[in-house]
Coordinates of N, CA and C in Angstrom, one line a residue:
X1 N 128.3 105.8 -56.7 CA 127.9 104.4 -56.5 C 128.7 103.5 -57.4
X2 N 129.0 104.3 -58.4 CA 129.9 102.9 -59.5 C 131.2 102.8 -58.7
X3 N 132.0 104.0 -57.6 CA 132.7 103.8 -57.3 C 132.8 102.5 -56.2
X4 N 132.0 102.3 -55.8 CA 131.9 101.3 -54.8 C 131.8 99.7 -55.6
X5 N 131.7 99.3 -56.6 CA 131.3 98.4 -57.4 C 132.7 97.9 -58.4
X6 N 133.5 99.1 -58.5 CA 135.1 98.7 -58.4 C 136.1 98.2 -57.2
X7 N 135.6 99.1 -56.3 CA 136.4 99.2 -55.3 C 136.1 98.4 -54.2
X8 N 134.5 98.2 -54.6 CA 134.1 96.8 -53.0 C 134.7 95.9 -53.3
X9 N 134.9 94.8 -53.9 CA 135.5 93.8 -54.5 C 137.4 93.6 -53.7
X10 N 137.9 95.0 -54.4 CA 139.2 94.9 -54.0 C 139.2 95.0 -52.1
X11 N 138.4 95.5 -51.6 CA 138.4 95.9 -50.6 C 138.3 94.7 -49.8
X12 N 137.5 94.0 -50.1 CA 136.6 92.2 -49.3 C 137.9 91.4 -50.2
X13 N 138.4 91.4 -50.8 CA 139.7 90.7 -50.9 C 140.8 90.8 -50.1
X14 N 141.3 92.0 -50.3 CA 142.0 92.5 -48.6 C 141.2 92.4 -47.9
X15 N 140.4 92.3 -47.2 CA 140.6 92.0 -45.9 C 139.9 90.9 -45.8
X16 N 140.1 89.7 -46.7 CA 139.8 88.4 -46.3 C 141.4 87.9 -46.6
X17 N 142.2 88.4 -47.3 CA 143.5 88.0 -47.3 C 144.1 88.8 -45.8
X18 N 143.9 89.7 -45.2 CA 143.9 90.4 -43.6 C 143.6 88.7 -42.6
X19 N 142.0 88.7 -42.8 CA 142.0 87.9 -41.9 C 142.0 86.3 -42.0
X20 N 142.4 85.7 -43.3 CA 143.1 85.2 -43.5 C 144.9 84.6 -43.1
X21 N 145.9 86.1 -43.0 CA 146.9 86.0 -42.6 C 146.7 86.1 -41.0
X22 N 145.0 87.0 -40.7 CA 145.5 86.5 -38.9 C 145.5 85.1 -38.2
X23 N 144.1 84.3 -38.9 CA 143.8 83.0 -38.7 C 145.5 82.2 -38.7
X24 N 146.1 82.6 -39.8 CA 147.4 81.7 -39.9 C 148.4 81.6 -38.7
X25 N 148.5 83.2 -38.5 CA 149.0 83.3 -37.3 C 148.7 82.9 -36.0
X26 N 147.4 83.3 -35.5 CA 146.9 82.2 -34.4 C 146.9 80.9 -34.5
X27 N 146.8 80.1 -35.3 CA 147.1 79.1 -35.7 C 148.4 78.4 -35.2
X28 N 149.4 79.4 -35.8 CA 150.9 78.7 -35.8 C 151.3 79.2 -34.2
X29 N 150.5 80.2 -33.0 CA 150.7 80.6 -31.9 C 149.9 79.1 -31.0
X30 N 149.1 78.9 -31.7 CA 148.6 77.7 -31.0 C 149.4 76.2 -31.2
X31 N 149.5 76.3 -32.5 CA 150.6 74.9 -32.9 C 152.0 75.3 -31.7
X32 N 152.5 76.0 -31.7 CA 153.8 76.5 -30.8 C 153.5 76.4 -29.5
X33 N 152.1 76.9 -29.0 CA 151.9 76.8 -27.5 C 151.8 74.8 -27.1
X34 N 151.4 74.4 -28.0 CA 150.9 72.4 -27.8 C 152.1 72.6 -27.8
X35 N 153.0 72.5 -28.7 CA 154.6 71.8 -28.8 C 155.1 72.1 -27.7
X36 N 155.1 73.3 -27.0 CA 155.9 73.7 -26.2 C 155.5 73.1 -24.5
X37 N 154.2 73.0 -24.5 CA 153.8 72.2 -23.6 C 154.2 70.6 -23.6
X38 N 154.2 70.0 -24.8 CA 154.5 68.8 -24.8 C 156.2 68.4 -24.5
X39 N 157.1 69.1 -25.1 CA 158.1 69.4 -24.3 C 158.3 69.0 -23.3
X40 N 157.5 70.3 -22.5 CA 157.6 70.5 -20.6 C 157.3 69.5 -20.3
X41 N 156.0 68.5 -20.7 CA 155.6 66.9 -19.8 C 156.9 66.2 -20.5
X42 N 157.4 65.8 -21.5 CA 158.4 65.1 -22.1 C 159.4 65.3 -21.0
X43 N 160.0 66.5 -21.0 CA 161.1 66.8 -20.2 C 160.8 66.1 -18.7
X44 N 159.9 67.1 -17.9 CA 159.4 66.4 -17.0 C 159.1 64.9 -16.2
X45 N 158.9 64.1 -17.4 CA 158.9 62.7 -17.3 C 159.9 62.1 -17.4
X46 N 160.9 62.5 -18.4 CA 162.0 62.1 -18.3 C 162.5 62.2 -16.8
X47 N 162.8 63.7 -16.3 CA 163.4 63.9 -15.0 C 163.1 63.3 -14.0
X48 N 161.2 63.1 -13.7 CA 160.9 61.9 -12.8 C 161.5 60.5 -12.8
X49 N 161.6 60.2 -13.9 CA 162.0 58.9 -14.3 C 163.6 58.4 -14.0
X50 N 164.1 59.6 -13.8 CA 165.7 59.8 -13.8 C 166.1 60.3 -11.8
X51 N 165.1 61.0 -11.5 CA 165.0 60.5 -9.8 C 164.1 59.5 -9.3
X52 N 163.8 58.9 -10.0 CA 162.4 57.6 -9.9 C 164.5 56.3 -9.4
X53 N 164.8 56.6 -10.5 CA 166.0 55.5 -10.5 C 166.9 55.8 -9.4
X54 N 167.5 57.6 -9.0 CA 168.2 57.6 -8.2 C 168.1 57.0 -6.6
X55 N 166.4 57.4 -6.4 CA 165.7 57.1 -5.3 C 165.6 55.8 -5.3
X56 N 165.4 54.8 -6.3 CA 165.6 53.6 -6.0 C 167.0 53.2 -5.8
X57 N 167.7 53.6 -6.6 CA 169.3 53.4 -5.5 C 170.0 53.5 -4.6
X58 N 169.5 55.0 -4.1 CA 169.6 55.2 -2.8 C 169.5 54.2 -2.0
X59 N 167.7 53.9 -2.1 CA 166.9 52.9 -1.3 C 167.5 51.4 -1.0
X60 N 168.3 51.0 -2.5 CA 168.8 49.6 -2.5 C 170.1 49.8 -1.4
X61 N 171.2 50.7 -1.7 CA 172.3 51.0 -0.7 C 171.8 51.1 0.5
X62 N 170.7 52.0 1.1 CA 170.0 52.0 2.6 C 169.4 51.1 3.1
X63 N 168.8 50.7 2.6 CA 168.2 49.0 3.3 C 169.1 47.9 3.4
X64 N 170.4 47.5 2.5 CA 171.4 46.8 3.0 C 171.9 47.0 4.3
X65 N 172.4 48.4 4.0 CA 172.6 49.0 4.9 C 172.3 48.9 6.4
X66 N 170.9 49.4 6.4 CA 170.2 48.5 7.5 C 170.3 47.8 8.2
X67 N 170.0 46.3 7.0 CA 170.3 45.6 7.6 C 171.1 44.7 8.1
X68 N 172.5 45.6 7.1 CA 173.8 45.1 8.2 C 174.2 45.5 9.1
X69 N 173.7 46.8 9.5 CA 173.7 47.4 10.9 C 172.9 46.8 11.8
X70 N 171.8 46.2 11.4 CA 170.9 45.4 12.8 C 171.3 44.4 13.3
X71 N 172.3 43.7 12.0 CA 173.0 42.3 12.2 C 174.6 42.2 13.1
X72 N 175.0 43.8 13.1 CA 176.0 43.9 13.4 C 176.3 43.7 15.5
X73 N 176.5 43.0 16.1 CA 176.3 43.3 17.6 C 176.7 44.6 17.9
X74 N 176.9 45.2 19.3 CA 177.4 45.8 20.0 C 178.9 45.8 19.8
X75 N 179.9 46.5 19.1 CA 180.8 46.7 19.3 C 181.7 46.1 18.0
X76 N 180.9 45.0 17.2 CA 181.4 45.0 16.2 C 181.9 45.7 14.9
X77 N 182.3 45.3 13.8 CA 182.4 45.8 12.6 C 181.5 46.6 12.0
X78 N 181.2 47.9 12.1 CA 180.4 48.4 11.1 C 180.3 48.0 9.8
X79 N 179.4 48.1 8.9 CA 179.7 47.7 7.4 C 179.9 49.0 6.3
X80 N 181.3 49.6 6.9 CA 181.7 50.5 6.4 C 181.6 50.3 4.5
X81 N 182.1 49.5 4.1 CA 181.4 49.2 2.9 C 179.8 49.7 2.4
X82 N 179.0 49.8 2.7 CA 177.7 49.9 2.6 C 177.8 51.2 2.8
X83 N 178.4 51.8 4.0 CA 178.2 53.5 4.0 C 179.3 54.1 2.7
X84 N 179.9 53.8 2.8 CA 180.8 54.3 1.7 C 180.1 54.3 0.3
X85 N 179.1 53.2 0.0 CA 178.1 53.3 -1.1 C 177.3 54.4 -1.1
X86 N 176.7 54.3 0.4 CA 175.5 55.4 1.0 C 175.6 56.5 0.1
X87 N 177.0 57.1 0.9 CA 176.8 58.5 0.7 C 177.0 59.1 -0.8
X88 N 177.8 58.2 -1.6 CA 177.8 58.5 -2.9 C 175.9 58.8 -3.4
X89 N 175.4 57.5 -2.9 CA 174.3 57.3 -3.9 C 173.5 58.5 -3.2
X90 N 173.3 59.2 -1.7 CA 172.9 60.3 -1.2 C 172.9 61.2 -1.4
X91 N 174.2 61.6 -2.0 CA 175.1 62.7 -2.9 C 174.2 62.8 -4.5
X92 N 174.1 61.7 -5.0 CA 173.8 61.8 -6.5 C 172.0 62.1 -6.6
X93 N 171.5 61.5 -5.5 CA 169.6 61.8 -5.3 C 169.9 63.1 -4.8
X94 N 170.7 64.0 -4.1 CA 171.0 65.5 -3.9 C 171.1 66.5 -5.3
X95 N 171.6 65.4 -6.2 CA 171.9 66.6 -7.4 C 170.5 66.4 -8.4
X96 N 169.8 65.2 -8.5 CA 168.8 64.9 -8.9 C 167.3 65.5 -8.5
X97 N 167.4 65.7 -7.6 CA 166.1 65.7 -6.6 C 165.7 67.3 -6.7
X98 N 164.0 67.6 -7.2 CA 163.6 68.9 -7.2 C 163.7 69.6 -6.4
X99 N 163.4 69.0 -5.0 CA 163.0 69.5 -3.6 C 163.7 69.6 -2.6
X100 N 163.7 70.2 -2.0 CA 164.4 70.5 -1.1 C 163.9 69.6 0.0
X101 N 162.8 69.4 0.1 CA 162.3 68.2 1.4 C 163.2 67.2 0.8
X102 N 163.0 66.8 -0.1 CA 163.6 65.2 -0.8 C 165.3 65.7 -0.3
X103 N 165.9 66.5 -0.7 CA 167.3 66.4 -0.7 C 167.2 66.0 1.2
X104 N 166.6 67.2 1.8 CA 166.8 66.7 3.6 C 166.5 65.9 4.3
X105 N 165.2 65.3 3.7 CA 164.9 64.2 4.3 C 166.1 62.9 3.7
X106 N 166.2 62.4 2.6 CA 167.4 61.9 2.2 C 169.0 62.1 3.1
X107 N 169.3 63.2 3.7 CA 170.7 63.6 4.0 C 170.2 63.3 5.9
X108 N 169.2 63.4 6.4 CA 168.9 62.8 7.4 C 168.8 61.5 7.6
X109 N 168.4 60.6 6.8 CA 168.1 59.2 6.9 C 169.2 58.7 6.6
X110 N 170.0 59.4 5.8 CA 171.3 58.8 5.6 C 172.3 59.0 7.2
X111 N 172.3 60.2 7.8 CA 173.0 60.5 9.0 C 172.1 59.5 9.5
X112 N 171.4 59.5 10.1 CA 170.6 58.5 11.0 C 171.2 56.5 10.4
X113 N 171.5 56.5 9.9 CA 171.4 55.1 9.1 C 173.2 54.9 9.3
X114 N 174.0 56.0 9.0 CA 175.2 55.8 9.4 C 175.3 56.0 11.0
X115 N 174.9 56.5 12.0 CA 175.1 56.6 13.3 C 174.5 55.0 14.0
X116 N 173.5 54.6 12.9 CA 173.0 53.4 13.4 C 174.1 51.7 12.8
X117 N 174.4 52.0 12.1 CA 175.5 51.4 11.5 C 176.7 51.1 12.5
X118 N 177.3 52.5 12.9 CA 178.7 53.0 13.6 C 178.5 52.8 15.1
X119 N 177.0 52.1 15.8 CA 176.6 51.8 17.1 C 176.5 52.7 17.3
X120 N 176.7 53.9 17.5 CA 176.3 55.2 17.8 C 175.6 55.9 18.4
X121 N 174.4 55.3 19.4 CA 173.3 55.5 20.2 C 172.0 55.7 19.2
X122 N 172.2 55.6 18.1 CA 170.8 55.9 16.8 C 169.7 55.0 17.4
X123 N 168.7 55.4 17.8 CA 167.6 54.2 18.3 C 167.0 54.1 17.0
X124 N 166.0 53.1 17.1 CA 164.9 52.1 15.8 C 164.6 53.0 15.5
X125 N 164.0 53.5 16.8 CA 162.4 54.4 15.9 C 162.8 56.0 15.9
X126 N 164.1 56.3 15.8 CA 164.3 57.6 15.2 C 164.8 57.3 13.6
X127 N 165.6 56.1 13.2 CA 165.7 55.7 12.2 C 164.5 55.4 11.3
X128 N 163.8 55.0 12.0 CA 162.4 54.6 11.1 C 161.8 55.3 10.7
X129 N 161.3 56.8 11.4 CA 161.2 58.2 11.0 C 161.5 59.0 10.1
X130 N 163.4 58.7 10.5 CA 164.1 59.2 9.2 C 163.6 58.6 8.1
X131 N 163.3 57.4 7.3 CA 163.2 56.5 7.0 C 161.6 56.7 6.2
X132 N 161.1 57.2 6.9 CA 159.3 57.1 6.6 C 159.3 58.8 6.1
X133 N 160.1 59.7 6.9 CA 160.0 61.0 6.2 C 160.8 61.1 4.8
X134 N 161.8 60.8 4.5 CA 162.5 60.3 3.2 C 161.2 59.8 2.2
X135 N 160.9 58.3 2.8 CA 160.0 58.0 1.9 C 158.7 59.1 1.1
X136 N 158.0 59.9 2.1 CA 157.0 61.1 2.0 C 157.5 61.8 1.1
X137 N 158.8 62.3 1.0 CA 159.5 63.3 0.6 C 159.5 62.8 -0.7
X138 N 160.3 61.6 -1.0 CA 160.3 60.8 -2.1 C 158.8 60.6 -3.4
X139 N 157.9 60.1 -2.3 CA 156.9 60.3 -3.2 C 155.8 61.7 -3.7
X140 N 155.8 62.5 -2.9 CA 156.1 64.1 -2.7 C 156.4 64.6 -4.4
X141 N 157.5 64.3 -4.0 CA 158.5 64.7 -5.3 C 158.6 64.3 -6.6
X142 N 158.1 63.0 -6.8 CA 158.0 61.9 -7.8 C 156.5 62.9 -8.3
X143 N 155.4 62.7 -7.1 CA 154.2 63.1 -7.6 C 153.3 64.4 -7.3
X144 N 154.1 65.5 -7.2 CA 153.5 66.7 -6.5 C 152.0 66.9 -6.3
X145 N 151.5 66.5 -7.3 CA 149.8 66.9 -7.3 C 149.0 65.9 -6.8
X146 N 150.0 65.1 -6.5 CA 148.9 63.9 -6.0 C 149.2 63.2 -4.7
X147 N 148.1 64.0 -3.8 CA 147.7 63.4 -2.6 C 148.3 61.8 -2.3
X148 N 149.0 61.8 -1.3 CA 149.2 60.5 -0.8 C 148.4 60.0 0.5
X149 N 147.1 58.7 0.7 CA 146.6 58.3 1.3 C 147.5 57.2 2.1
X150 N 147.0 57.4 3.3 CA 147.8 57.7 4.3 C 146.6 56.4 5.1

């Protein structure tokens, strides 16, 4: 029994310095798991924010677009200027863009919008489709987890 009265002491020291160093460790596994998370939304937001802009570009080049093709008659001048913007800014929402809906719907509205441009038999309301599925795609992409009401 005296041995225990030496030796309990050291014993309950080690292993409060034991669980002690484990506390630290879970600790610094939890401090690393938040950081690393915060990261991911950081990063994340950034990249929304960075096809948030492309998609608006796009948008501004295609609706000119538009509506220099509506204005254009039968047989006149396309506003080859405007497409030659197009497809750059189509091109650059392609390298930006998570999804794959977003990239095709984009590379569709864009074909549809230049055929409609070039008189090309493109009717309204296949443009407008293109045009509305793009947009889905767009916000899709921007906001995956969130339902769009409709």
């Amino acid at each position: 029994m005296g041995s225990w009265g030496t030796l309990g002491p050291a014993v309950l020291s080690l292993a409060g310095v034991a669980l002690g160093a484990a506390g630290s460790l879970f600790g610094q596994y939890l401090v690393s798991r938040v950081s690393h998370r915060q990261l991911e939304a950081q990063q994340h937001a950034e990249h929304r924010a960075e096809v948030k802009d492309v998609i608006l570009k796009f948008l501004g080049v295609a609706f000119r677009a538009e509506k220099a093709a509506s204005a254009v008659p039968d047989g006149g001048e396309p506003p080859e200027a405007l497409l030659d913007e197009l497809w750059p800014a189509q091109a650059e929402l392609d390298l930006a863009a998570r999804t794959e809906p977003l990239r095709g719907a984009a590379h569709r509205y864009a074909v549809r919008l230049t055929s409609a441009a070039r008189g090309e038999g493109a009717d309204g309301d296949g443009l407008y489709r293109a045009k509305v599925a793009f947009m889905d795609a767009a916000y899709d992409d921007l906001w995956p987890s969130s339902p769009r009401s409709r």
